[in-house]
mmCIF file of N, CA and C in Angstrom:
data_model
loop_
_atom_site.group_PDB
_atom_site.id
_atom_site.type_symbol
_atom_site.label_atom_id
_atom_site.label_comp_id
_atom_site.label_asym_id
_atom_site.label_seq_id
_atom_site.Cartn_x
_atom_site.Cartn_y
_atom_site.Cartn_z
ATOM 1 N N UNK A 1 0.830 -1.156 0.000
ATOM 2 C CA UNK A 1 0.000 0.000 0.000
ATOM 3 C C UNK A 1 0.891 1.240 0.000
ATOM 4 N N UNK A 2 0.489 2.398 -0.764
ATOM 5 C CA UNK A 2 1.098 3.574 -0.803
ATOM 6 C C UNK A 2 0.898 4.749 -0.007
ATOM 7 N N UNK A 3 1.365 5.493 -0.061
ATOM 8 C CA UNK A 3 1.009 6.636 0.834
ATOM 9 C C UNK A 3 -0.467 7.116 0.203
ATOM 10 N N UNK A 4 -0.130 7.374 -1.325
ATOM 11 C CA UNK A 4 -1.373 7.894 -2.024
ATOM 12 C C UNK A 4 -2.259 7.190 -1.992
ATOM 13 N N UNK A 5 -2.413 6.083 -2.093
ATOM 14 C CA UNK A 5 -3.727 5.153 -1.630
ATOM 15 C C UNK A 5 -4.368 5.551 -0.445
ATOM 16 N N UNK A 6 -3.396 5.532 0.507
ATOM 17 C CA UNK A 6 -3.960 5.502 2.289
ATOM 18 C C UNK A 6 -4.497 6.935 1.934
ATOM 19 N N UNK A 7 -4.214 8.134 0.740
ATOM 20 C CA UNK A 7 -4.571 9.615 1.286
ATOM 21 C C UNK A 7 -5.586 9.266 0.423
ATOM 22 N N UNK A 8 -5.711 9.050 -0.463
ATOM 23 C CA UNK A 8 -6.621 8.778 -1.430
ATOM 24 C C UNK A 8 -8.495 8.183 -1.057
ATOM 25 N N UNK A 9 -8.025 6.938 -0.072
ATOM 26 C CA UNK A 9 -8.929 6.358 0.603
ATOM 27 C C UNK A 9 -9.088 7.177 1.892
ATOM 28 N N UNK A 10 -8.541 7.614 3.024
ATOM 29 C CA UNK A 10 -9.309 8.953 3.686
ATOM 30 C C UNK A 10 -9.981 9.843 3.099
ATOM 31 N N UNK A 11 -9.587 10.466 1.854
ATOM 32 C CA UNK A 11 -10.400 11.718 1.400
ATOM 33 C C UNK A 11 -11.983 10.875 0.933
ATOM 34 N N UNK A 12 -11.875 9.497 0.404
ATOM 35 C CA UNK A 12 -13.138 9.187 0.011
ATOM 36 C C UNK A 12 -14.289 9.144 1.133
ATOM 37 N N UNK A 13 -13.340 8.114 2.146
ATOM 38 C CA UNK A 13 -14.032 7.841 3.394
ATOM 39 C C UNK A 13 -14.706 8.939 3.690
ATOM 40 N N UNK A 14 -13.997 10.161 4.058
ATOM 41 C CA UNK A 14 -14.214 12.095 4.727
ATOM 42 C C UNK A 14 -15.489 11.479 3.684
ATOM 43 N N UNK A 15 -15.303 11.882 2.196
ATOM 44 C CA UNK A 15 -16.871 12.154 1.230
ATOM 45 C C UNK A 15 -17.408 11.150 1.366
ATOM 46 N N UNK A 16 -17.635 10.176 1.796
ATOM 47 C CA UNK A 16 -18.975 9.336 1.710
ATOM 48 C C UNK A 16 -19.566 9.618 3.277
ATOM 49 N N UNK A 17 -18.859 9.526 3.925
ATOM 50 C CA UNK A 17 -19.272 9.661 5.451
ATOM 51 C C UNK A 17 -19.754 11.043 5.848
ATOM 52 N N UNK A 18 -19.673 12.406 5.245
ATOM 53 C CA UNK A 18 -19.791 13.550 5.587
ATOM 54 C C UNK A 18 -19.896 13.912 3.563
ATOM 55 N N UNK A 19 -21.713 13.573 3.553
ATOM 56 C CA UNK A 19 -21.534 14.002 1.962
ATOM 57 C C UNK A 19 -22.360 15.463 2.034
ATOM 58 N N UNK A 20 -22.267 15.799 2.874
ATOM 59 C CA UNK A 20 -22.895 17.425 2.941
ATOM 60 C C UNK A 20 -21.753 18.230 3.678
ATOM 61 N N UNK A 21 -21.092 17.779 3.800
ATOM 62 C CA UNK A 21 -20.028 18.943 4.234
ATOM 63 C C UNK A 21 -18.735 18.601 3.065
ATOM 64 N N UNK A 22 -18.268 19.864 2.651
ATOM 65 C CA UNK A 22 -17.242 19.891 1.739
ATOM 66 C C UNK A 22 -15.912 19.598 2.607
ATOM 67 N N UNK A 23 -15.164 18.398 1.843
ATOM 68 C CA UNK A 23 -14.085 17.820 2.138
ATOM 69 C C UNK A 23 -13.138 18.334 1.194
ATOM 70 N N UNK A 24 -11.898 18.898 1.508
ATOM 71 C CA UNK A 24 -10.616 19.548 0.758
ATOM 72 C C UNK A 24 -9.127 19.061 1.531
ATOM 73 N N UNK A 25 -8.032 18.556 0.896
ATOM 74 C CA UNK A 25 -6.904 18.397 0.962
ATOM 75 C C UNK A 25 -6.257 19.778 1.384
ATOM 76 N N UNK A 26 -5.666 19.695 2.096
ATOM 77 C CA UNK A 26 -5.133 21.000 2.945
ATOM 78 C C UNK A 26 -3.917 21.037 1.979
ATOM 79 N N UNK A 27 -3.840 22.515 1.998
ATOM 80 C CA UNK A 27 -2.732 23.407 0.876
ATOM 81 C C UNK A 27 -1.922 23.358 1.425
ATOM 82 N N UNK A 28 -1.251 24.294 0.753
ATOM 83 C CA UNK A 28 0.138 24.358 1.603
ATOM 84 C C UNK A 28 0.282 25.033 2.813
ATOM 85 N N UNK A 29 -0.481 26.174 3.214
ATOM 86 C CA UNK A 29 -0.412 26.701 4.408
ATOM 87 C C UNK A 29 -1.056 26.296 5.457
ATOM 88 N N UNK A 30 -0.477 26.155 6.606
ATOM 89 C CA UNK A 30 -1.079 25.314 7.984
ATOM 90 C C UNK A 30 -2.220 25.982 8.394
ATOM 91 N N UNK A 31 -2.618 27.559 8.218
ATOM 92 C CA UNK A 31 -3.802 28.568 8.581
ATOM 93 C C UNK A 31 -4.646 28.376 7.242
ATOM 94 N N UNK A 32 -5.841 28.122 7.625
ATOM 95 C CA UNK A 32 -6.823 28.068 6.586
ATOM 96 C C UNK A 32 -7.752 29.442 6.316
ATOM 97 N N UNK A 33 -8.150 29.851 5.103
ATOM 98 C CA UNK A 33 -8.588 31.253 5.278
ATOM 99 C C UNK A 33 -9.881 31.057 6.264
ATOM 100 N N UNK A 34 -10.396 32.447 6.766
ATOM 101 C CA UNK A 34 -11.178 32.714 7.979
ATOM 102 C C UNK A 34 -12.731 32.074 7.747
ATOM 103 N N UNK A 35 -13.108 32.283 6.535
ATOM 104 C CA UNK A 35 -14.299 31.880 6.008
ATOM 105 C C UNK A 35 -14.344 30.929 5.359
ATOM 106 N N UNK A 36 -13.621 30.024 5.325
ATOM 107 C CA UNK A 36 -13.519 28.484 4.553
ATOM 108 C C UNK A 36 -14.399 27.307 5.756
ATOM 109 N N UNK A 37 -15.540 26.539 5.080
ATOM 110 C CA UNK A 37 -16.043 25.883 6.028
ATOM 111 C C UNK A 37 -15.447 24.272 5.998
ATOM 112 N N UNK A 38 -16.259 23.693 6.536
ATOM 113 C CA UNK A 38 -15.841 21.875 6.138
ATOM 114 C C UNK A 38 -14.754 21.234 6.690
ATOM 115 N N UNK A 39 -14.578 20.177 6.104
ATOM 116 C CA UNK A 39 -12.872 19.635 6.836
ATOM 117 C C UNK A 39 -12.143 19.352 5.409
ATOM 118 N N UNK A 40 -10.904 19.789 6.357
ATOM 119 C CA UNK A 40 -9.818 19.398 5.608
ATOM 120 C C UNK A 40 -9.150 18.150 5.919
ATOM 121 N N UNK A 41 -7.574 17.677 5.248
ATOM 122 C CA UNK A 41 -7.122 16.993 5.736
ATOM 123 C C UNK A 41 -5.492 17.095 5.217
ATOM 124 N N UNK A 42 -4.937 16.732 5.533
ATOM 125 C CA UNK A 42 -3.371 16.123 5.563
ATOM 126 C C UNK A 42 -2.730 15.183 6.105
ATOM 127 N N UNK A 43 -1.464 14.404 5.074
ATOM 128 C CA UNK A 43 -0.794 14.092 5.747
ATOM 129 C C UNK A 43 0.339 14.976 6.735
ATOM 130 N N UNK A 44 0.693 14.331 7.714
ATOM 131 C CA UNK A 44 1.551 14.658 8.736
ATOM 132 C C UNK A 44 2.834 14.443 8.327
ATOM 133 N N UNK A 45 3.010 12.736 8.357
ATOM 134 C CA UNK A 45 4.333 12.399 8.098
ATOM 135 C C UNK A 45 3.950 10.870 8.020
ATOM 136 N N UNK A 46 5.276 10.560 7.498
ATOM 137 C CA UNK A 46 4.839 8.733 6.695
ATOM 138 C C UNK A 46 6.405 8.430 6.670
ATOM 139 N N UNK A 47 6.287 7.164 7.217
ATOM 140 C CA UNK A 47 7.915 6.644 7.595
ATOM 141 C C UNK A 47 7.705 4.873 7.310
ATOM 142 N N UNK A 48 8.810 4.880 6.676
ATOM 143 C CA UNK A 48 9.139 3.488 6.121
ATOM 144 C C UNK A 48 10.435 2.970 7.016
ATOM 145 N N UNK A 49 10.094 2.128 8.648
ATOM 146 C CA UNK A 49 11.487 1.752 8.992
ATOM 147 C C UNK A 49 11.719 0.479 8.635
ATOM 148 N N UNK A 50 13.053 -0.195 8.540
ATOM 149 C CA UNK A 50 13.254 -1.683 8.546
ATOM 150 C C UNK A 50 12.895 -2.448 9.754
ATOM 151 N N UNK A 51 12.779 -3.074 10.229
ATOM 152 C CA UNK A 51 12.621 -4.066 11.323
ATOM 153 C C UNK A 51 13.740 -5.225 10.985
ATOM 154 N N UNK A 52 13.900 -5.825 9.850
ATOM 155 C CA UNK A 52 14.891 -7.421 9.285
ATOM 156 C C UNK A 52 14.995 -6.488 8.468
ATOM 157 N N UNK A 53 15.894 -7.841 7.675
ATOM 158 C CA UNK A 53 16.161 -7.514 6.066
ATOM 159 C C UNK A 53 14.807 -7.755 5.024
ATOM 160 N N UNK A 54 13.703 -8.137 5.672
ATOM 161 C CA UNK A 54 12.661 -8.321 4.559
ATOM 162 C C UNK A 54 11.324 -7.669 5.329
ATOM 163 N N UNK A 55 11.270 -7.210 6.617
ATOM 164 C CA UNK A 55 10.233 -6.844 6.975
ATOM 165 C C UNK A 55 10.075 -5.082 7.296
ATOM 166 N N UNK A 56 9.068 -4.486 7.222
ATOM 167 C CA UNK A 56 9.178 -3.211 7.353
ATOM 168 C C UNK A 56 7.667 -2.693 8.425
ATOM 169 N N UNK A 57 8.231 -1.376 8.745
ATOM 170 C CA UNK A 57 6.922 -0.758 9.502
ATOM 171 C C UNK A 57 6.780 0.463 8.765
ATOM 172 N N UNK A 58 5.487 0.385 8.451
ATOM 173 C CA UNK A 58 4.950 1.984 7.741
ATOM 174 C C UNK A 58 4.053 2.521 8.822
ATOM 175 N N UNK A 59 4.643 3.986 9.022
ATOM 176 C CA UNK A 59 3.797 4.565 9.406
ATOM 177 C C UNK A 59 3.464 5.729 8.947
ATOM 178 N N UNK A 60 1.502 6.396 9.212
ATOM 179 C CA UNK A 60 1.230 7.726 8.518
ATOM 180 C C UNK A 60 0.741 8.503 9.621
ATOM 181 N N UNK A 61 1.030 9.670 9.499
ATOM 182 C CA UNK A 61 -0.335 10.114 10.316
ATOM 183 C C UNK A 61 -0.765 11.568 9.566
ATOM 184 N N UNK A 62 -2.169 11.808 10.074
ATOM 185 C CA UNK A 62 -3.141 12.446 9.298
ATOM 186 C C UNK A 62 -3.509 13.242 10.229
ATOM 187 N N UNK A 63 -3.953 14.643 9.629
ATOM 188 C CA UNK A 63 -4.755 15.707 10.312
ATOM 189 C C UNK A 63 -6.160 15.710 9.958
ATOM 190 N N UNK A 64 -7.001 15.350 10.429
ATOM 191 C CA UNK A 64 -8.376 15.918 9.616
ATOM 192 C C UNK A 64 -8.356 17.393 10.743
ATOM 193 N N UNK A 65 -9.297 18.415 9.852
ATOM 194 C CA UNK A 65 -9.622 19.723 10.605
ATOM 195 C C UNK A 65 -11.056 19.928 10.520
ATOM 196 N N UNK A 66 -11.655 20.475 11.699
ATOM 197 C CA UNK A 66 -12.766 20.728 10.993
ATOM 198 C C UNK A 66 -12.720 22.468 10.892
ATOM 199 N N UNK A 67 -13.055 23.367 9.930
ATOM 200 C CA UNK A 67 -13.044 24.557 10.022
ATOM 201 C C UNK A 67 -13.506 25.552 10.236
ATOM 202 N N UNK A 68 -14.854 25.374 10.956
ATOM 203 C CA UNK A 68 -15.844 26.352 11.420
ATOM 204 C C UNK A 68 -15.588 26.171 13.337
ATOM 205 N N UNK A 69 -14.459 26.818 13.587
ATOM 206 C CA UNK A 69 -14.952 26.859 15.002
ATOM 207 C C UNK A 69 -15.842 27.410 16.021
ATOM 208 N N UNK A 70 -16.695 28.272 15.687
ATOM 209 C CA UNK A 70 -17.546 28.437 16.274
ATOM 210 C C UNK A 70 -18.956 27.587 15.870
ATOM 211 N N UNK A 71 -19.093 26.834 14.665
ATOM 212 C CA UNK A 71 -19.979 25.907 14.548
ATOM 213 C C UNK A 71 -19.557 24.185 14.543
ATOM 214 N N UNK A 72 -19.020 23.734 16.026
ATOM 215 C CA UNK A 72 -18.771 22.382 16.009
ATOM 216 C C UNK A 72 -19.423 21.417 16.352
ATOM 217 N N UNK A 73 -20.403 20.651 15.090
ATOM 218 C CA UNK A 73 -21.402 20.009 15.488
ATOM 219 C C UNK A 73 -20.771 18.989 16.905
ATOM 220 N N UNK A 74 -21.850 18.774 17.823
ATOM 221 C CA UNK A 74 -21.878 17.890 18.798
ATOM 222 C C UNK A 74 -21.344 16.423 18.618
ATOM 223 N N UNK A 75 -21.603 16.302 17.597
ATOM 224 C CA UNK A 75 -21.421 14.652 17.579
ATOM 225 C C UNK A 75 -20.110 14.562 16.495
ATOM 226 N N UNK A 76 -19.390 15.234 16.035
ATOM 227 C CA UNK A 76 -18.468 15.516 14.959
ATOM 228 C C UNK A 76 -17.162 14.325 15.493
ATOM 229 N N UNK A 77 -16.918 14.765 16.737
ATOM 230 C CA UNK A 77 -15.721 13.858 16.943
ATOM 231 C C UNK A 77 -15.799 12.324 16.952
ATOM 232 N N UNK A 78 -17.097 11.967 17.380
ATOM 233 C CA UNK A 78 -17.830 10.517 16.911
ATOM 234 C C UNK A 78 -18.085 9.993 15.381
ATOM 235 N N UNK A 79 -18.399 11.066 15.153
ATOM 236 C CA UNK A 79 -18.463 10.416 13.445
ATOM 237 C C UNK A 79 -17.059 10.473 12.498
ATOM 238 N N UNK A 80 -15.908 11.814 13.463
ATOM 239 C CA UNK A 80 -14.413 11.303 12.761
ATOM 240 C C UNK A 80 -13.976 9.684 12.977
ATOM 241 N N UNK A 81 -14.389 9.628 14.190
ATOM 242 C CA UNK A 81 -13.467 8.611 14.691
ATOM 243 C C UNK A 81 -14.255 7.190 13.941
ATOM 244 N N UNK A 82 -15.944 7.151 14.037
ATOM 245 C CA UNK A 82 -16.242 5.854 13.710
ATOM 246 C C UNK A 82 -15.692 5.987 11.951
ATOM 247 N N UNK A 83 -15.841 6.736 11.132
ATOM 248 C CA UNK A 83 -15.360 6.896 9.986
ATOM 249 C C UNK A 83 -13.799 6.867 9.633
ATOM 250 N N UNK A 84 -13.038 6.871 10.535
ATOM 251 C CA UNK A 84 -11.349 6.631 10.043
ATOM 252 C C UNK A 84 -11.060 5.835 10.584
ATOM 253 N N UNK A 85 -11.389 5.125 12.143
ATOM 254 C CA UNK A 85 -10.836 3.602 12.700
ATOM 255 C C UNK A 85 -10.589 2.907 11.760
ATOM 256 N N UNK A 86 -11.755 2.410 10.874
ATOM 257 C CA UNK A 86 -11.291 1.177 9.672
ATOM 258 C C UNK A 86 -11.621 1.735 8.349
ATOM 259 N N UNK A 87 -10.421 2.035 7.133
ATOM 260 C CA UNK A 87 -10.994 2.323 6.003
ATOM 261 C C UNK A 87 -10.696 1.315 5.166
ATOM 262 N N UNK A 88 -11.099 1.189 3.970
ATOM 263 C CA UNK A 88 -10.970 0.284 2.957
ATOM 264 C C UNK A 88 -9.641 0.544 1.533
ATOM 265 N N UNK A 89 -9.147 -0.081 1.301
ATOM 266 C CA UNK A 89 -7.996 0.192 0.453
ATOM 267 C C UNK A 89 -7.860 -1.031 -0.770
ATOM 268 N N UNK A 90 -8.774 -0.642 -1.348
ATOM 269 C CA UNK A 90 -9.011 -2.074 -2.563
ATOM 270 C C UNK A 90 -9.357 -3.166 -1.958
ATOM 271 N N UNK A 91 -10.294 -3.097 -1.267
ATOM 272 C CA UNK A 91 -10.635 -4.175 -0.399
ATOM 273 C C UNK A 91 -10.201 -5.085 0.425
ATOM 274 N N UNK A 92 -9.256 -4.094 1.190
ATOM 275 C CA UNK A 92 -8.400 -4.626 2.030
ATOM 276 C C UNK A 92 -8.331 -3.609 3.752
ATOM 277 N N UNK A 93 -9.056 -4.144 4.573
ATOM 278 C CA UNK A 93 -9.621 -3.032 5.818
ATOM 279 C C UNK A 93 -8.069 -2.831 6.347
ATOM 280 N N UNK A 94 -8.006 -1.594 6.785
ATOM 281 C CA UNK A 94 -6.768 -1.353 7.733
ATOM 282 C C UNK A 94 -7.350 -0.341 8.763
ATOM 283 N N UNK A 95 -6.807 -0.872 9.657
ATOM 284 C CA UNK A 95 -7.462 -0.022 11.079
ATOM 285 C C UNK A 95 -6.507 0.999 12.011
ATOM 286 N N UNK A 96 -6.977 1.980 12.055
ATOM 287 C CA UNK A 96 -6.248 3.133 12.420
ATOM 288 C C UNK A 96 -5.531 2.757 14.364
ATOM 289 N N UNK A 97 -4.069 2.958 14.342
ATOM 290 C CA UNK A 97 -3.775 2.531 15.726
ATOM 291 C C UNK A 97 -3.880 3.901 16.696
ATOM 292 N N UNK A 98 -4.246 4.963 16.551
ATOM 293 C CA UNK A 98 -4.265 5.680 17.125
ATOM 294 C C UNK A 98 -5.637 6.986 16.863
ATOM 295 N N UNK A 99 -6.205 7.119 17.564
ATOM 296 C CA UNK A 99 -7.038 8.490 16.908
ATOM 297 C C UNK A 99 -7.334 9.749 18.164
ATOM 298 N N UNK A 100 -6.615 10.919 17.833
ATOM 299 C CA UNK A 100 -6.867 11.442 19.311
ATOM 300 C C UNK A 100 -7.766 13.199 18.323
ATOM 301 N N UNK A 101 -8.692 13.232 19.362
ATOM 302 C CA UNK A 101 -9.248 14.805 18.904
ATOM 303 C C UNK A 101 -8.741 15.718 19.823
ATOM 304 N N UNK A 102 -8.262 16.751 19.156
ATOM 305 C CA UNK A 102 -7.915 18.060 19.838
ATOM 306 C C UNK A 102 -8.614 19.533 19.754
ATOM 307 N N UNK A 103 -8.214 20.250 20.641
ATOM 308 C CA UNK A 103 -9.285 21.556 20.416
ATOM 309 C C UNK A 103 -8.453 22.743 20.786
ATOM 310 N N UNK A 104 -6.695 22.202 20.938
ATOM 311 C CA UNK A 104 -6.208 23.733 20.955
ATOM 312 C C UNK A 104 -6.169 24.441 20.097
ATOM 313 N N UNK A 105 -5.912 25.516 20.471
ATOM 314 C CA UNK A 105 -5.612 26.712 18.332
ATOM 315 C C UNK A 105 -7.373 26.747 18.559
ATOM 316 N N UNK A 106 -7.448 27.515 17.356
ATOM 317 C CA UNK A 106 -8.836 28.352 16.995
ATOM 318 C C UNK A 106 -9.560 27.061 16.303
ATOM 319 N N UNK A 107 -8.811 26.125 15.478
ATOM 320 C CA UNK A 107 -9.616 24.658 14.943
ATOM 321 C C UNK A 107 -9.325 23.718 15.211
ATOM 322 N N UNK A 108 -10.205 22.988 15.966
ATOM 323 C CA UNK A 108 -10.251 21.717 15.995
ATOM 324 C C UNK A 108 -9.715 20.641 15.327
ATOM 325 N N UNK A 109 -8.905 19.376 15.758
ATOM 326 C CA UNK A 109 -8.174 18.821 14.965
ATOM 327 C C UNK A 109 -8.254 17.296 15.022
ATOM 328 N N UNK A 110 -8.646 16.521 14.351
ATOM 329 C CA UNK A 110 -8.335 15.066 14.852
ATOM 330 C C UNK A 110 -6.789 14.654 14.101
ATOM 331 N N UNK A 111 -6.282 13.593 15.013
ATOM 332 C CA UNK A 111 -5.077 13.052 14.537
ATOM 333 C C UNK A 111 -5.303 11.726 13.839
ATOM 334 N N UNK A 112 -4.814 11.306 13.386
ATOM 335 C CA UNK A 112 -5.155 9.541 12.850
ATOM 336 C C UNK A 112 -3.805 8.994 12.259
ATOM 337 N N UNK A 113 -3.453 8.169 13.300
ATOM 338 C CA UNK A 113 -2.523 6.931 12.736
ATOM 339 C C UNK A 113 -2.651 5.932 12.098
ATOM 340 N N UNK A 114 -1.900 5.220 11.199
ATOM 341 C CA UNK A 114 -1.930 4.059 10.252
ATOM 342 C C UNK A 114 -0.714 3.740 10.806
ATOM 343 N N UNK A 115 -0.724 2.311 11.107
ATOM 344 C CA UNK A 115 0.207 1.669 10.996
ATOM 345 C C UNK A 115 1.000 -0.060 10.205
ATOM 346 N N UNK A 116 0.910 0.035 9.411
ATOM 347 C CA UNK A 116 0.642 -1.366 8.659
ATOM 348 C C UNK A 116 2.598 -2.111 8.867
ATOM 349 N N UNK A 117 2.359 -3.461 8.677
ATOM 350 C CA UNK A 117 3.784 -3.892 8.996
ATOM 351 C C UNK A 117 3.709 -4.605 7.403
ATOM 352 N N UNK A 118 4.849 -4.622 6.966
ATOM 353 C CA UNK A 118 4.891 -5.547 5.550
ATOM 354 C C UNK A 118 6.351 -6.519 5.328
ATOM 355 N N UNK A 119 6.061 -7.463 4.571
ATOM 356 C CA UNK A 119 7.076 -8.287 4.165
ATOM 357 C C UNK A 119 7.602 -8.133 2.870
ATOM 358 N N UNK A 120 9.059 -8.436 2.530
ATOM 359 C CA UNK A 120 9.100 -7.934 1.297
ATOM 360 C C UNK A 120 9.269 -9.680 1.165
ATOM 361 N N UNK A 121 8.716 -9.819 -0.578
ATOM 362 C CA UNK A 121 8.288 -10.883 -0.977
ATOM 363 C C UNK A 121 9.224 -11.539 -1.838
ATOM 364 N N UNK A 122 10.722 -12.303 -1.757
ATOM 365 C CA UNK A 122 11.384 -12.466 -2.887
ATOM 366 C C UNK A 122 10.914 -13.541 -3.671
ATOM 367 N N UNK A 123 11.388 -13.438 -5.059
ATOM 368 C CA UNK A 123 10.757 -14.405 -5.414
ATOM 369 C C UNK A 123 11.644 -15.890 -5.775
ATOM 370 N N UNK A 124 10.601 -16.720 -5.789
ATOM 371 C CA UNK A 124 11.084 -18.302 -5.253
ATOM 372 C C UNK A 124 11.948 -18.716 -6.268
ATOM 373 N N UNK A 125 13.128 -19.207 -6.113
ATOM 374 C CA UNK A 125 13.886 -20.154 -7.320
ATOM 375 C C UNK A 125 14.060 -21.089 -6.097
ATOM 376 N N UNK A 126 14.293 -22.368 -7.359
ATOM 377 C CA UNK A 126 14.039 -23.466 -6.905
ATOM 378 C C UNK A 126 15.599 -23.688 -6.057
ATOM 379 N N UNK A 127 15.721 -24.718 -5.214
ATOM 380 C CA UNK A 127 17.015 -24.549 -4.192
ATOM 381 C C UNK A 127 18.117 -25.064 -5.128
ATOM 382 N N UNK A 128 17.552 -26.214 -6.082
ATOM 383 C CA UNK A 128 18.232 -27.609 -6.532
ATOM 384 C C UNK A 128 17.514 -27.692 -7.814
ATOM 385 N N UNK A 129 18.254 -27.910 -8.839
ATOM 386 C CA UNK A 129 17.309 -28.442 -10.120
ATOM 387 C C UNK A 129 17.989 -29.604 -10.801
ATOM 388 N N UNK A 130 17.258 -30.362 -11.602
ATOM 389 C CA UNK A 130 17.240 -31.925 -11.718
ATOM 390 C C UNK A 130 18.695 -30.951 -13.133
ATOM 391 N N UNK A 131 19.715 -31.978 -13.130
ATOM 392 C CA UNK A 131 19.977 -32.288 -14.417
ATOM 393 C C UNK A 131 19.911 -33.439 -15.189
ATOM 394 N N UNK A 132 19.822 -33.122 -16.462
ATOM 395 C CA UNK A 132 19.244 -34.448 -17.695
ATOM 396 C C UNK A 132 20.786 -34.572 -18.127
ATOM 397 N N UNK A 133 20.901 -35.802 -18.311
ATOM 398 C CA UNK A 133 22.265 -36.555 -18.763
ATOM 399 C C UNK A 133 21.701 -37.332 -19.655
ATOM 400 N N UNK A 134 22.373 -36.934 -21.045
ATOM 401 C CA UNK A 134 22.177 -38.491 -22.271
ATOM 402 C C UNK A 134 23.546 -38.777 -22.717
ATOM 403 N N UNK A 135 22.950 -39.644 -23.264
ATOM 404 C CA UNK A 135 24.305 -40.162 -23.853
ATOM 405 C C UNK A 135 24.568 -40.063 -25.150
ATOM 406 N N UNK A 136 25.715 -39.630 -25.021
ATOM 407 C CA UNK A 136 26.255 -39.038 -26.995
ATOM 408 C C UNK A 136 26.804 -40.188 -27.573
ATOM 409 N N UNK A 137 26.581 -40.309 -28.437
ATOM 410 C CA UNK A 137 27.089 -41.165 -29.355
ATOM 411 C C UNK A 137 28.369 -40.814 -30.243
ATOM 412 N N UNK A 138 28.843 -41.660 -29.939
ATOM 413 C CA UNK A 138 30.540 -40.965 -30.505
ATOM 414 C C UNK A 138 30.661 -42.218 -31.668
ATOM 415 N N UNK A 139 31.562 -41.538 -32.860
ATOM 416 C CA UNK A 139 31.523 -42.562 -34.093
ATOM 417 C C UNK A 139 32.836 -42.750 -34.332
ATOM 418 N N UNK A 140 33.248 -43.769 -34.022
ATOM 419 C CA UNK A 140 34.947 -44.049 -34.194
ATOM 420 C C UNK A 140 35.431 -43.972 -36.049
ATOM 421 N N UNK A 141 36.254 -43.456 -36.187
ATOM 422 C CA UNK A 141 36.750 -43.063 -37.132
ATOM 423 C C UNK A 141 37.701 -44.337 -37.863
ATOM 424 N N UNK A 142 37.177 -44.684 -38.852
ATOM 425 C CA UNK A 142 37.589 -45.721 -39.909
ATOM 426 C C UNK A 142 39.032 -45.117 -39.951
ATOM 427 N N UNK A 143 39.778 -46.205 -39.812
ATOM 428 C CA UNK A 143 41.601 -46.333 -40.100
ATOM 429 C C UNK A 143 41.635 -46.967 -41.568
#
């Protein structure tokens, strides 16, 4: 799985789960203009460590925002959280190891971790392979 997948599949999740509030990928600047409503989102940061020589740990983490702070529906932090715990990634569930909501700063913020572990997959040659032996025929040469 890629980074762009995992961002790819949050932004859908955000639009199917919240299809009346406008969902946007956060720009480049960390301050969002004053009158922009809805949630945003970003990645944080995404790290590929080794563990072996064939196994790895990915990790992401994500900002969702919501951007109306003086209008924060009641139940908002319930419906981040039941909506990003488990998303779908080509039909494959991955479940978020961390989700914390915050409310310092002027907007509200949920965090969301991914953490997936992977193997790298070499591929199989055989240990041993049969060899075929025939027999040549050799033609002695007339004296």
């Amino acid at each position: 799985m890629t980074t762009h997948q995992l961002t790819t599949a949050i932004a859908t999740t955000l639009t199917k789960n919240f299809p009346n509030i406008p969902v946007h990928p956060a720009n480049g600047g960390t301050t969002p203009a004053s009158d922009a409503k809805g949630i945003i989102y970003r990645l944080l940061s995404a790290q590929l460590t080794r563990e072996r020589s064939d196994r790895f740990v990915q990790s992401h983490a994500f900002e969702i925002r919501w951007l109306d702070a003086s209008n924060i529906p009641d139940t908002l932090p319930d419906e981040l959280l039941e909506a990003l715990e488990t998303i779908n990634i080509e039909g494959t569930p991955y479940r978020a190891t961390d989700l914390r909501w915050e409310t310092e700063g002027t907007t509200p913020r949920m965090l969301v971790y991914y953490t997936m572990r992977t193997i790298k997959v070499s591929e199989s040659v055989p240990a041993m392979q049969q060899l075929e032996q025939r027999p040549t025929a050799i033609k002695a040469a007339k004296e």
